[in-house]
Coordinates of N, CA and C in Angstrom, one line a residue:
Q1 N 1.1 16.9 12.7 CA 2.0 15.8 12.4 C 1.1 14.7 11.8
V2 N 1.4 14.3 10.6 CA 0.7 13.2 10.0 C 1.2 11.8 10.5
R3 N 0.3 11.0 10.8 CA 0.6 9.6 11.3 C -0.1 8.6 10.4
V4 N 0.7 7.6 10.0 CA 0.1 6.5 9.2 C 0.1 5.2 10.0
V5 N -1.0 4.6 10.2 CA -1.1 3.4 11.0 C -1.6 2.3 10.1
Q6 N -1.0 1.2 10.2 CA -1.4 0.0 9.4 C -1.6 -1.2 10.3
S7 N -2.5 -2.1 9.8 CA -2.7 -3.4 10.4 C -2.9 -4.5 9.4
G8 N -2.9 -5.7 9.9 CA -3.1 -6.8 9.0 C -1.8 -7.5 8.6
G9 N -1.8 -8.2 7.5 CA -0.6 -9.0 7.1 C -0.6 -10.3 7.8
G10 N 0.5 -11.0 7.9 CA 0.6 -12.2 8.6 C 1.2 -13.3 7.7
S11 N 0.9 -14.6 8.1 CA 1.4 -15.7 7.3 C 0.3 -16.5 6.7
V12 N 0.6 -17.1 5.6 CA -0.4 -17.9 4.9 C 0.2 -18.8 3.9
Q13 N -0.4 -19.9 3.5 CA 0.1 -20.8 2.5 C -0.2 -20.2 1.1
A14 N 0.6 -20.6 0.2 CA 0.4 -20.2 -1.2 C -1.0 -20.5 -1.7
G15 N -1.6 -19.5 -2.3 CA -3.0 -19.5 -2.7 C -4.0 -18.9 -1.8
G16 N -3.5 -18.6 -0.6 CA -4.3 -18.0 0.4 C -4.5 -16.5 0.3
S17 N -5.2 -15.9 1.2 CA -5.5 -14.4 1.2 C -5.1 -13.8 2.5
L18 N -4.8 -12.5 2.4 CA -4.5 -11.6 3.5 C -5.1 -10.3 3.2
H19 N -5.2 -9.4 4.3 CA -5.6 -8.0 4.2 C -4.6 -7.1 4.9
I20 N -4.5 -6.0 4.4 CA -3.8 -4.9 5.1 C -4.6 -3.6 5.0
S21 N -4.8 -3.0 6.2 CA -5.5 -1.7 6.2 C -4.6 -0.6 6.6
C22 N -4.8 0.6 6.0 CA -4.0 1.7 6.3 C -4.9 2.9 6.6
A23 N -4.4 3.8 7.5 CA -5.1 5.0 7.8 C -4.1 6.1 8.1
A24 N -4.4 7.3 7.5 CA -3.5 8.4 7.8 C -4.4 9.4 8.6
S25 N -3.7 10.0 9.6 CA -4.5 11.0 10.4 C -3.5 12.0 10.9
G26 N -4.1 13.0 11.6 CA -3.3 14.1 12.2 C -3.3 15.4 11.5
Y27 N -4.3 15.6 10.5 CA -4.3 16.8 9.8 C -5.8 17.0 9.4
D28 N -6.0 18.2 8.9 CA -7.4 18.5 8.5 C -7.7 18.3 7.0
Y29 N -6.7 18.1 6.2 CA -6.9 17.9 4.8 C -7.4 16.4 4.5
T30 N -8.2 16.3 3.5 CA -8.5 15.1 2.9 C -7.9 15.0 1.5
G31 N -7.9 13.8 0.8 CA -7.5 13.8 -0.5 C -6.1 13.3 -0.7
Y32 N -5.5 12.7 0.3 CA -4.2 12.2 0.2 C -4.2 11.0 -0.7
C33 N -3.1 10.7 -1.4 CA -2.8 9.5 -2.1 C -2.4 8.5 -1.1
M34 N -3.0 7.3 -1.1 CA -2.6 6.2 -0.2 C -2.0 5.1 -1.0
G35 N -1.0 4.5 -0.4 CA -0.3 3.4 -1.1 C 0.3 2.3 -0.2
L36 N 0.6 1.2 -0.9 CA 1.3 0.1 -0.2 C 2.5 -0.2 -1.0
F37 N 3.6 -0.2 -0.3 CA 4.9 -0.6 -0.9 C 5.4 -1.8 -0.2
R38 N 6.3 -2.6 -0.8 CA 6.9 -3.7 -0.1 C 8.4 -3.7 -0.3
K39 N 9.1 -4.3 0.6 CA 10.5 -4.4 0.6 C 11.0 -5.8 1.0
T40 N 11.8 -6.4 0.2 CA 12.4 -7.7 0.5 C 13.8 -7.5 1.0
P41 N 14.4 -8.5 1.8 CA 15.7 -8.4 2.2 C 16.7 -8.2 1.1
G42 N 17.5 -7.2 1.1 CA 18.4 -6.9 0.0 C 17.8 -6.1 -1.1
G43 N 16.5 -5.9 -1.1 CA 15.9 -5.2 -2.2 C 15.4 -3.8 -1.8
G44 N 15.0 -3.0 -2.8 CA 14.5 -1.7 -2.5 C 13.0 -1.8 -2.3
R45 N 12.4 -0.7 -2.0 CA 10.9 -0.6 -1.7 C 10.2 -0.4 -3.0
E46 N 9.3 -1.3 -3.4 CA 8.6 -1.2 -4.6 C 7.1 -0.9 -4.4
A47 N 6.5 -0.1 -5.3 CA 5.1 0.1 -5.1 C 4.3 -1.1 -5.5
V48 N 3.3 -1.5 -4.7 CA 2.5 -2.6 -4.9 C 1.1 -2.0 -5.5
A49 N 0.5 -1.1 -4.8 CA -0.8 -0.6 -5.2 C -0.9 0.8 -4.6
T50 N -1.6 1.7 -5.3 CA -1.9 3.0 -4.8 C -3.4 3.4 -5.1
L51 N -3.8 4.3 -4.4 CA -5.3 4.7 -4.5 C -5.4 6.2 -4.4
T52 N -6.0 6.8 -5.4 CA -6.2 8.2 -5.4 C -7.5 8.5 -4.5
N53 N -7.6 9.8 -4.2 CA -8.8 10.1 -3.4 C -10.1 9.8 -4.1
G54 N -10.0 9.9 -5.5 CA -11.2 9.6 -6.3 C -11.4 8.1 -6.5
G55 N -10.5 7.3 -6.0 CA -10.8 5.8 -6.1 C -10.1 5.2 -7.3
E56 N -9.3 5.9 -8.0 CA -8.5 5.3 -9.1 C -7.3 4.5 -8.4
A57 N -7.0 3.4 -9.1 CA -5.9 2.5 -8.5 C -4.8 2.2 -9.5
Y58 N -3.6 2.1 -8.9 CA -2.5 1.6 -9.6 C -2.1 0.3 -9.0
Y59 N -1.7 -0.6 -9.9 CA -1.2 -2.0 -9.4 C 0.1 -2.3 -10.1
A60 N 1.0 -2.8 -9.4 CA 2.2 -3.4 -10.0 C 1.8 -4.6 -10.9
D61 N 2.6 -4.8 -12.0 CA 2.2 -5.9 -12.9 C 2.2 -7.2 -12.2
S62 N 3.1 -7.4 -11.2 CA 3.2 -8.7 -10.5 C 1.9 -9.0 -9.7
V63 N 1.1 -8.0 -9.3 CA 0.0 -8.3 -8.5 C -1.4 -8.0 -9.2
K64 N -1.4 -7.6 -10.3 CA -2.6 -7.3 -11.1 C -3.5 -8.6 -11.2
G65 N -4.7 -8.4 -10.9 CA -5.6 -9.6 -11.0 C -5.7 -10.3 -9.7
R66 N -4.7 -10.1 -8.7 CA -4.7 -10.8 -7.5 C -5.0 -9.9 -6.3
F67 N -4.5 -8.7 -6.4 CA -4.6 -7.7 -5.3 C -5.7 -6.7 -5.6
T68 N -6.4 -6.2 -4.6 CA -7.5 -5.2 -4.9 C -7.3 -4.1 -3.8
A69 N -7.2 -2.9 -4.2 CA -7.1 -1.7 -3.3 C -8.5 -1.1 -3.3
S70 N -8.9 -0.6 -2.1 CA -10.2 0.0 -1.9 C -10.2 1.0 -0.8
K71 N -11.1 2.0 -0.9 CA -11.1 3.0 0.1 C -11.8 2.5 1.3
G72 N -11.3 2.9 2.5 CA -12.0 2.6 3.7 C -13.2 3.5 3.9
S73 N -13.9 3.3 5.0 CA -15.1 4.0 5.3 C -14.8 5.5 5.7
A74 N -13.6 5.8 6.1 CA -13.2 7.1 6.5 C -12.3 7.7 5.4
D75 N -12.2 9.0 5.4 CA -11.2 9.7 4.5 C -9.8 9.2 4.8
N76 N -8.9 9.2 3.8 CA -7.5 8.9 3.9 C -7.3 7.5 4.5
T77 N -8.1 6.6 4.1 CA -7.9 5.2 4.5 C -7.9 4.3 3.3
M78 N -7.3 3.2 3.4 CA -7.1 2.3 2.3 C -7.0 0.8 2.8
N79 N -7.7 -0.1 2.0 CA -7.6 -1.5 2.3 C -7.0 -2.2 1.1
L80 N -6.2 -3.2 1.4 CA -5.6 -4.0 0.3 C -5.9 -5.4 0.6
T81 N -6.7 -6.0 -0.3 CA -7.0 -7.4 -0.3 C -6.0 -8.2 -1.2
M82 N -5.4 -9.1 -0.6 CA -4.4 -9.9 -1.4 C -4.8 -11.3 -1.5
N83 N -5.2 -11.7 -2.8 CA -5.7 -13.1 -3.0 C -4.6 -13.8 -3.8
R84 N -4.8 -15.1 -3.8 CA -3.9 -16.0 -4.6 C -2.4 -15.7 -4.4
L85 N -2.1 -15.5 -3.1 CA -0.7 -15.1 -2.7 C 0.3 -16.2 -3.1
K86 N 1.5 -15.7 -3.5 CA 2.6 -16.5 -3.9 C 3.8 -16.3 -3.0
P87 N 4.6 -17.3 -2.9 CA 5.8 -17.1 -2.1 C 6.6 -15.8 -2.4
E88 N 6.7 -15.5 -3.7 CA 7.4 -14.2 -4.1 C 6.7 -13.0 -3.6
D89 N 5.5 -13.1 -3.0 CA 4.9 -11.9 -2.3 C 5.4 -11.6 -0.9
T90 N 6.2 -12.6 -0.4 CA 6.7 -12.5 0.9 C 7.6 -11.2 1.0
A91 N 7.3 -10.3 1.9 CA 8.0 -9.0 2.1 C 7.5 -8.3 3.3
M92 N 8.2 -7.2 3.6 CA 7.6 -6.3 4.6 C 6.8 -5.3 3.8
Y93 N 5.6 -5.1 4.2 CA 4.7 -4.2 3.5 C 4.5 -2.9 4.3
Y94 N 4.7 -1.8 3.6 CA 4.5 -0.4 4.2 C 3.4 0.4 3.6
C95 N 2.6 0.9 4.4 CA 1.6 1.9 4.0 C 2.3 3.2 3.9
A96 N 1.7 4.0 2.9 CA 2.3 5.4 2.7 C 1.2 6.3 2.3
A97 N 1.4 7.6 2.7 CA 0.5 8.6 2.3 C 1.3 9.8 1.7
G98 N 0.7 10.4 0.7 CA 1.4 11.5 0.0 C 0.4 12.5 -0.5
W99 N 0.8 13.8 -0.2 CA 0.0 14.9 -0.7 C 0.5 15.2 -2.1
I100 N 0.0 14.4 -3.1 CA 0.5 14.5 -4.4 C -0.7 14.4 -5.4
S101 N -0.5 14.8 -6.6 CA -1.6 14.8 -7.6 C -2.0 13.4 -8.0
S102 N -3.2 13.2 -8.5 CA -3.6 11.9 -8.9 C -2.7 11.3 -9.9
A103 N -2.2 12.1 -10.8 CA -1.3 11.6 -11.9 C -0.1 11.0 -11.2
D104 N 0.5 11.7 -10.2 CA 1.7 11.2 -9.6 C 1.3 10.0 -8.7
C105 N 0.1 10.0 -8.2 CA -0.3 8.8 -7.3 C -0.4 7.6 -8.2
L106 N -0.7 7.7 -9.5 CA -0.9 6.6 -10.3 C 0.5 6.2 -11.1
R107 N 1.5 7.0 -10.8 CA 2.9 6.7 -11.2 C 3.8 6.7 -10.0
P108 N 3.5 5.8 -9.0 CA 4.1 6.0 -7.7 C 5.6 5.9 -7.7
R109 N 6.2 6.8 -7.0 CA 7.6 6.7 -6.7 C 7.8 6.9 -5.1
E110 N 8.7 6.1 -4.6 CA 8.9 6.1 -3.1 C 9.1 7.5 -2.6
Q111 N 9.9 8.3 -3.4 CA 10.3 9.6 -2.9 C 9.2 10.6 -2.7
T112 N 8.1 10.4 -3.4 CA 7.0 11.4 -3.4 C 6.0 11.2 -2.2
F113 N 6.2 10.1 -1.5 CA 5.3 9.8 -0.4 C 6.0 10.3 0.9
G114 N 5.3 11.2 1.6 CA 6.0 11.8 2.7 C 5.8 11.2 4.1
W115 N 4.9 10.3 4.2 CA 4.5 9.7 5.5 C 4.4 8.2 5.3
W116 N 4.9 7.4 6.3 CA 5.0 6.0 6.2 C 4.5 5.3 7.5
G117 N 3.9 4.2 7.3 CA 3.5 3.3 8.4 C 4.7 2.5 8.9
Q118 N 4.5 1.8 10.0 CA 5.5 1.0 10.6 C 6.0 -0.2 9.9
G119 N 5.2 -0.7 9.0 CA 5.5 -1.9 8.2 C 4.8 -3.1 8.9
T120 N 4.4 -4.0 8.1 CA 3.8 -5.3 8.5 C 4.3 -6.4 7.6
Q121 N 4.7 -7.5 8.3 CA 5.2 -8.7 7.5 C 4.2 -9.5 6.9
V122 N 4.4 -9.8 5.6 CA 3.6 -10.8 4.9 C 4.5 -12.0 4.5
T123 N 4.1 -13.2 4.9 CA 4.9 -14.4 4.6 C 4.1 -15.4 4.0
V124 N 4.5 -15.8 2.8 CA 3.7 -16.9 2.1 C 4.6 -18.1 1.9
S125 N 4.1 -19.1 2.4 CA 4.9 -20.4 2.3 C 4.4 -21.3 1.2
S126 N 5.3 -22.0 0.6 CA 4.9 -22.9 -0.5 C 4.4 -24.2 -0.1

């Protein structure tokens, strides 16, 4: 049983920074695609950033230059550093893991990720 655990997030004023960490466990395989999605009230879940096992990253246009995804010290872990946060970044953020190709990891779709974290709130005040 694959389990995705996430930590971090919180509240900050516009221009501030926050971090989210994700870890997938419960299996013997490495090489999962890890990702962060976010959902606003009334909206769908959109991909924010993903990371292949090889360290290649995808970023949504809205976060490019502000958010950085990196591999953690253990396999199947991911850290997201969010700088210069804006009020429009306010959302529930969900970690995800998917046993998908690197190409699919870099063209993320919610449906291809099989395992999800519990979600963590990010609130940015103006």
